[in-house]
Tab-separated table of C-alpha atoms in Angstrom:
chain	number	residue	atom	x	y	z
A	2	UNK	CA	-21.678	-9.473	-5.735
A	3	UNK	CA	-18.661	-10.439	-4.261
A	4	UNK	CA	-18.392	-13.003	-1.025
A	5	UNK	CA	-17.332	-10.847	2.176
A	6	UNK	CA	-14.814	-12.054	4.331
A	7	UNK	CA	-14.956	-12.105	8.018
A	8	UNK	CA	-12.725	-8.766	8.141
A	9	UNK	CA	-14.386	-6.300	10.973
A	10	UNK	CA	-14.497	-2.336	10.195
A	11	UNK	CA	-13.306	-0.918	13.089
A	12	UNK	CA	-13.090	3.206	13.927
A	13	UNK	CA	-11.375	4.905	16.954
A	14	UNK	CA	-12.142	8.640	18.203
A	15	UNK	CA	-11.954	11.051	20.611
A	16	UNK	CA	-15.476	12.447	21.758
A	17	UNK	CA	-16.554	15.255	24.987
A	18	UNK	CA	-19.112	14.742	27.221
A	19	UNK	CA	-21.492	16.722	24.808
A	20	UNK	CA	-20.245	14.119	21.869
A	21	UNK	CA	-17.959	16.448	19.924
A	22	UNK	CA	-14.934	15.657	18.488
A	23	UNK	CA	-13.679	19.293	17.961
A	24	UNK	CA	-14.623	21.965	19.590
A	25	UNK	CA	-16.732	25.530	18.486
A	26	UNK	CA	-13.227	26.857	16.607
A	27	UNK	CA	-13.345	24.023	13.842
A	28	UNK	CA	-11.382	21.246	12.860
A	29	UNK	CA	-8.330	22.386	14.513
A	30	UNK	CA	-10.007	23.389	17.801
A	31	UNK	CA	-9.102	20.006	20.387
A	32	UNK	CA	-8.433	21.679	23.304
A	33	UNK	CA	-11.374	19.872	25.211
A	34	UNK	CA	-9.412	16.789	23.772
A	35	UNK	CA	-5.473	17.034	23.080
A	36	UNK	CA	-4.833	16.644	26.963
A	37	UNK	CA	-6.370	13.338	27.187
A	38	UNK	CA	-4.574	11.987	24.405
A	39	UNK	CA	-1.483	11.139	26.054
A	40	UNK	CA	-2.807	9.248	29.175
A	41	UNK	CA	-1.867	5.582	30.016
A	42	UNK	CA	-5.163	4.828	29.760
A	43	UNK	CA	-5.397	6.791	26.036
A	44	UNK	CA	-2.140	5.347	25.691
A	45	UNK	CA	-3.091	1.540	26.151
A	46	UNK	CA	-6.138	2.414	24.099
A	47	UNK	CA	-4.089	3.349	21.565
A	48	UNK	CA	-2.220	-0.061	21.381
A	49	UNK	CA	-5.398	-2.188	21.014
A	50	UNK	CA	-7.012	-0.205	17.709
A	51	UNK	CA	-4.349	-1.360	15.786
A	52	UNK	CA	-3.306	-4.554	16.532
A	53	UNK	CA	-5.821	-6.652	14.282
A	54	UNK	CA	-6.159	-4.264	11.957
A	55	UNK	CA	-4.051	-4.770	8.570
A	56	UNK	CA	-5.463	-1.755	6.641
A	57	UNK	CA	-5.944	2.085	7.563
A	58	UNK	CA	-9.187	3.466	5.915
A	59	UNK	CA	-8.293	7.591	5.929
A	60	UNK	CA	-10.290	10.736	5.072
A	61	UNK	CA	-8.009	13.107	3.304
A	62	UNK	CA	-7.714	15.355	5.952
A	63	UNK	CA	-6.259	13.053	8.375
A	64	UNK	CA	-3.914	11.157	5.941
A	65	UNK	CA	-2.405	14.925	5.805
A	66	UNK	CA	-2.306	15.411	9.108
A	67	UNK	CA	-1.309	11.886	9.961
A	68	UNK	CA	1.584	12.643	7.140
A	69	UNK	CA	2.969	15.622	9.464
A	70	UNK	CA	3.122	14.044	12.372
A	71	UNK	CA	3.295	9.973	12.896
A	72	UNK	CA	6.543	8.845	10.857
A	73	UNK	CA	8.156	10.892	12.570
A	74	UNK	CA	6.997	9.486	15.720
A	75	UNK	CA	8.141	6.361	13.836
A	76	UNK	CA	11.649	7.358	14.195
A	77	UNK	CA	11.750	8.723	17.086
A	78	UNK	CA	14.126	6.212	19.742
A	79	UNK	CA	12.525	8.922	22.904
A	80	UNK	CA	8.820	8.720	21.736
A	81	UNK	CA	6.469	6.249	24.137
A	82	UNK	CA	6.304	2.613	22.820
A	83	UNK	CA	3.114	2.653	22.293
A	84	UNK	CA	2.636	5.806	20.208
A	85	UNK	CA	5.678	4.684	18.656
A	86	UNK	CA	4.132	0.939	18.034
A	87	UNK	CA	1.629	2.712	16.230
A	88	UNK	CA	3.470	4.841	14.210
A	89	UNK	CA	4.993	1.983	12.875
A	90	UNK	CA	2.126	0.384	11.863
A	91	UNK	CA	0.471	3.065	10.638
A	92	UNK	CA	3.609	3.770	8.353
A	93	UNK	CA	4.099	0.482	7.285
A	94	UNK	CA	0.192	-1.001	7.005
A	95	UNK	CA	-1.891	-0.828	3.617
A	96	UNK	CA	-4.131	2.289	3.688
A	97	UNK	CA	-6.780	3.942	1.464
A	98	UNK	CA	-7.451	7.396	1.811
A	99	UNK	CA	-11.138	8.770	0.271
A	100	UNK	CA	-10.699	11.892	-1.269
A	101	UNK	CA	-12.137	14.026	-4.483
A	102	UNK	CA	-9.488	16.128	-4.940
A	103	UNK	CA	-6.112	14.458	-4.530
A	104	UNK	CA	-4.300	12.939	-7.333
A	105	UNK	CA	-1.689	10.985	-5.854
A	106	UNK	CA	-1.038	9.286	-2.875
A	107	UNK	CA	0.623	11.338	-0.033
A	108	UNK	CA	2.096	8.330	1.591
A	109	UNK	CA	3.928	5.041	0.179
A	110	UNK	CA	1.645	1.633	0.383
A	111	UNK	CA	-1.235	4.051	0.119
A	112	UNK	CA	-4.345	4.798	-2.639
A	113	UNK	CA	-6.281	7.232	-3.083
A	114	UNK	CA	-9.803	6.260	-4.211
A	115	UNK	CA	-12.584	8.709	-4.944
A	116	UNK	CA	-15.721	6.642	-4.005
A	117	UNK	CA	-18.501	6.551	-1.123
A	118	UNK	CA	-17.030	4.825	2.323
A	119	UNK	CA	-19.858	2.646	1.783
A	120	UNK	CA	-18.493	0.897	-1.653
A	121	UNK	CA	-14.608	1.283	-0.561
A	122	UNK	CA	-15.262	-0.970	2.940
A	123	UNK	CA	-17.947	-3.490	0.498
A	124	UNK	CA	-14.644	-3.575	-1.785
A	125	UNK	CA	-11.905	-4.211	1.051
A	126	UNK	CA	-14.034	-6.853	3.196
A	127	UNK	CA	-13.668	-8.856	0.136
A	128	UNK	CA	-10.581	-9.571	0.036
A	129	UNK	CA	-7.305	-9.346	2.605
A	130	UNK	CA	-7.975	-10.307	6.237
A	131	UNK	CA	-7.283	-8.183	9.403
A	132	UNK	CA	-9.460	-5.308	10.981
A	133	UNK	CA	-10.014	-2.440	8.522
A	134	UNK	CA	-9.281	1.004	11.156
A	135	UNK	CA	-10.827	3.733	10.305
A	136	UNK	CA	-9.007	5.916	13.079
A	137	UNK	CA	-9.982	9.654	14.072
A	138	UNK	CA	-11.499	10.260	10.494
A	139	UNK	CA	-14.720	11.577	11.566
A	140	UNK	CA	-16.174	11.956	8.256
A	141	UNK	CA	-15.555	8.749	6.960
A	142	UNK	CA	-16.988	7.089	10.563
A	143	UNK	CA	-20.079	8.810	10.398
A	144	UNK	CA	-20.799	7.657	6.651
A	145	UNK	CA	-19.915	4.179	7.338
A	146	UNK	CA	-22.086	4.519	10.985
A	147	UNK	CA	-25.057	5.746	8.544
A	148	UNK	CA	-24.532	2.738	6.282
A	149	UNK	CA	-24.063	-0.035	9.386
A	150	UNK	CA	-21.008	-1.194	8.672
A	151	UNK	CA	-18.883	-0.523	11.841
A	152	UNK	CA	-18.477	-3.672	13.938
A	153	UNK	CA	-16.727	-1.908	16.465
A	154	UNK	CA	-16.263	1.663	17.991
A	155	UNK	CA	-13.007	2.890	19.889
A	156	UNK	CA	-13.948	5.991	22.061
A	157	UNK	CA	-12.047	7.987	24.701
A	158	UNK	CA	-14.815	10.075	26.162
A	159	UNK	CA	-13.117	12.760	27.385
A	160	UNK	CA	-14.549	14.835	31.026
A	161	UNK	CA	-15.053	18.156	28.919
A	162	UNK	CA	-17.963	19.941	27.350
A	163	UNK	CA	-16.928	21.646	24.145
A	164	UNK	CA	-20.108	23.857	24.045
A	165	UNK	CA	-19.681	23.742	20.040
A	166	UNK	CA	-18.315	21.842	17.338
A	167	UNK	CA	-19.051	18.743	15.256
A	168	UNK	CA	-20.571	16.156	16.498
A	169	UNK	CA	-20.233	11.999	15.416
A	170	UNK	CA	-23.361	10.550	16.314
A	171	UNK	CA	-26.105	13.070	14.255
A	172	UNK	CA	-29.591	12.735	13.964
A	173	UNK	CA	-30.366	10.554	10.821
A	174	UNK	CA	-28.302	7.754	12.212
A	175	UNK	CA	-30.044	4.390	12.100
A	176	UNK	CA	-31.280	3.377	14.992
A	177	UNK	CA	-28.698	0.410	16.373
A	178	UNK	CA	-27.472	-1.365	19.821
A	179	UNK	CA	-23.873	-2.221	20.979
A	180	UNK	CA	-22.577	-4.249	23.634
A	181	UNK	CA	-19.165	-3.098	26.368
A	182	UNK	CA	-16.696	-5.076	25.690
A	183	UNK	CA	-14.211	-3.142	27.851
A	184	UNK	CA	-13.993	-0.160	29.755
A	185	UNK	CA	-11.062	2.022	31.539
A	186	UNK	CA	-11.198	5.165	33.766
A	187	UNK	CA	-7.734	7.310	33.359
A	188	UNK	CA	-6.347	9.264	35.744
A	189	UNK	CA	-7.893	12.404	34.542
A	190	UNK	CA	-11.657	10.822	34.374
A	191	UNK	CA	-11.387	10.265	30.599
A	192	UNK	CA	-12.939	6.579	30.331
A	193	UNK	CA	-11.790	4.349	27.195
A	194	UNK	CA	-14.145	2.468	26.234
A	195	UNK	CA	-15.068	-0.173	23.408
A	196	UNK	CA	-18.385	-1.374	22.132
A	197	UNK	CA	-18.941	-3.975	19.295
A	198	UNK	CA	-22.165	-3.588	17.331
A	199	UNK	CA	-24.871	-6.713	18.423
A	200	UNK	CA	-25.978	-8.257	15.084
């Protein structure tokens, strides 16, 4: 078995009051959500995912979506600095996307690797340094939440009850505590907040 480093896994996402991160139309339902995206306070948020983190741990999904949408934000002179700061590093950062069905990367300094979360994070903490992000991919979040490996949670709780949808923290989870280590109200009552896992 190889030594770990000190590298933290680290995952960001957006939740409702009833702890959904889409709502009862599917994965492309976040109206409870999209709104509260763009605050200062989801703004700032933003900012402080990335700034240790060196790698971008994706579910396929998201790298697609991601793909669509971010480096173009990149480019963008009129976008916000901090969505644009982002951007950046999410276009220019080392990722890994999990996926069983794609065959090449969709995005340059990126690999595709079809393997549990589980082994891929075991793999990346040891080597590299910097925060591994695993940001907005539910699916990859709640397998690495099931295994206890993620030192620290991101959440924008957003003032909203979806009603329906998917939900990150299931039953099955193991039972674990987590200590504040900041919290922000926005100007629409979303609250940003950020807990690291007690060990």
């Amino acid at each position: 078995m190889t030594n770990s480093t000190a590298r933290k896994v680290t995952a960001n996402i957006a939740l409702t009051l009833d702890g959904r991160y889409n709502g009862p139309g599917g994965p492309g339902d976040m109206g409870a959500i999209v709104r509260y995206a763009t605050t200062e306070v989801a703004r700032d948020h933003l900012t402080r995912i990335w700034e240790g983190a060196t790698t971008a741990l994706l579910g396929r999904l998201n790298a697609e979506g991601f793909l669509g949408f971010w480096p173009t934000v990149a480019e963008d002179e009129n976008a916000d600095p901090r969505d644009r700061g982002y951007a950046k590093w999410l276009v220019d950062t080392e990722k890994v996307v999990l996926s069983t069905t794609l065959t090449e990367a969709p995005w340059e300094r990126t690999r595709v690797v079809n393997a549990p979360a589980a082994d891929v994070v075991a793999e990346l903490k040891a080597t590299g340094e910097g925060d591994i992000l695993v940001n907005s991919s539910a699916s990859v979040i709640k397998a690495l939440l099931a295994a206890d490996l993620v030192d620290r949670l991101y959440l924008l709780i957003c003032p909203e009850v979806a009603g329906g949808g998917e939900r990150l923290f299931e039953d099955g989870l193991p039972g674990t505590e987590w200590q504040l280590i900041r919290q922000e109200v926005g100007e629409l009552g979303e609250i940003a907040v950020v807990y690291d896992r007690a060990r």
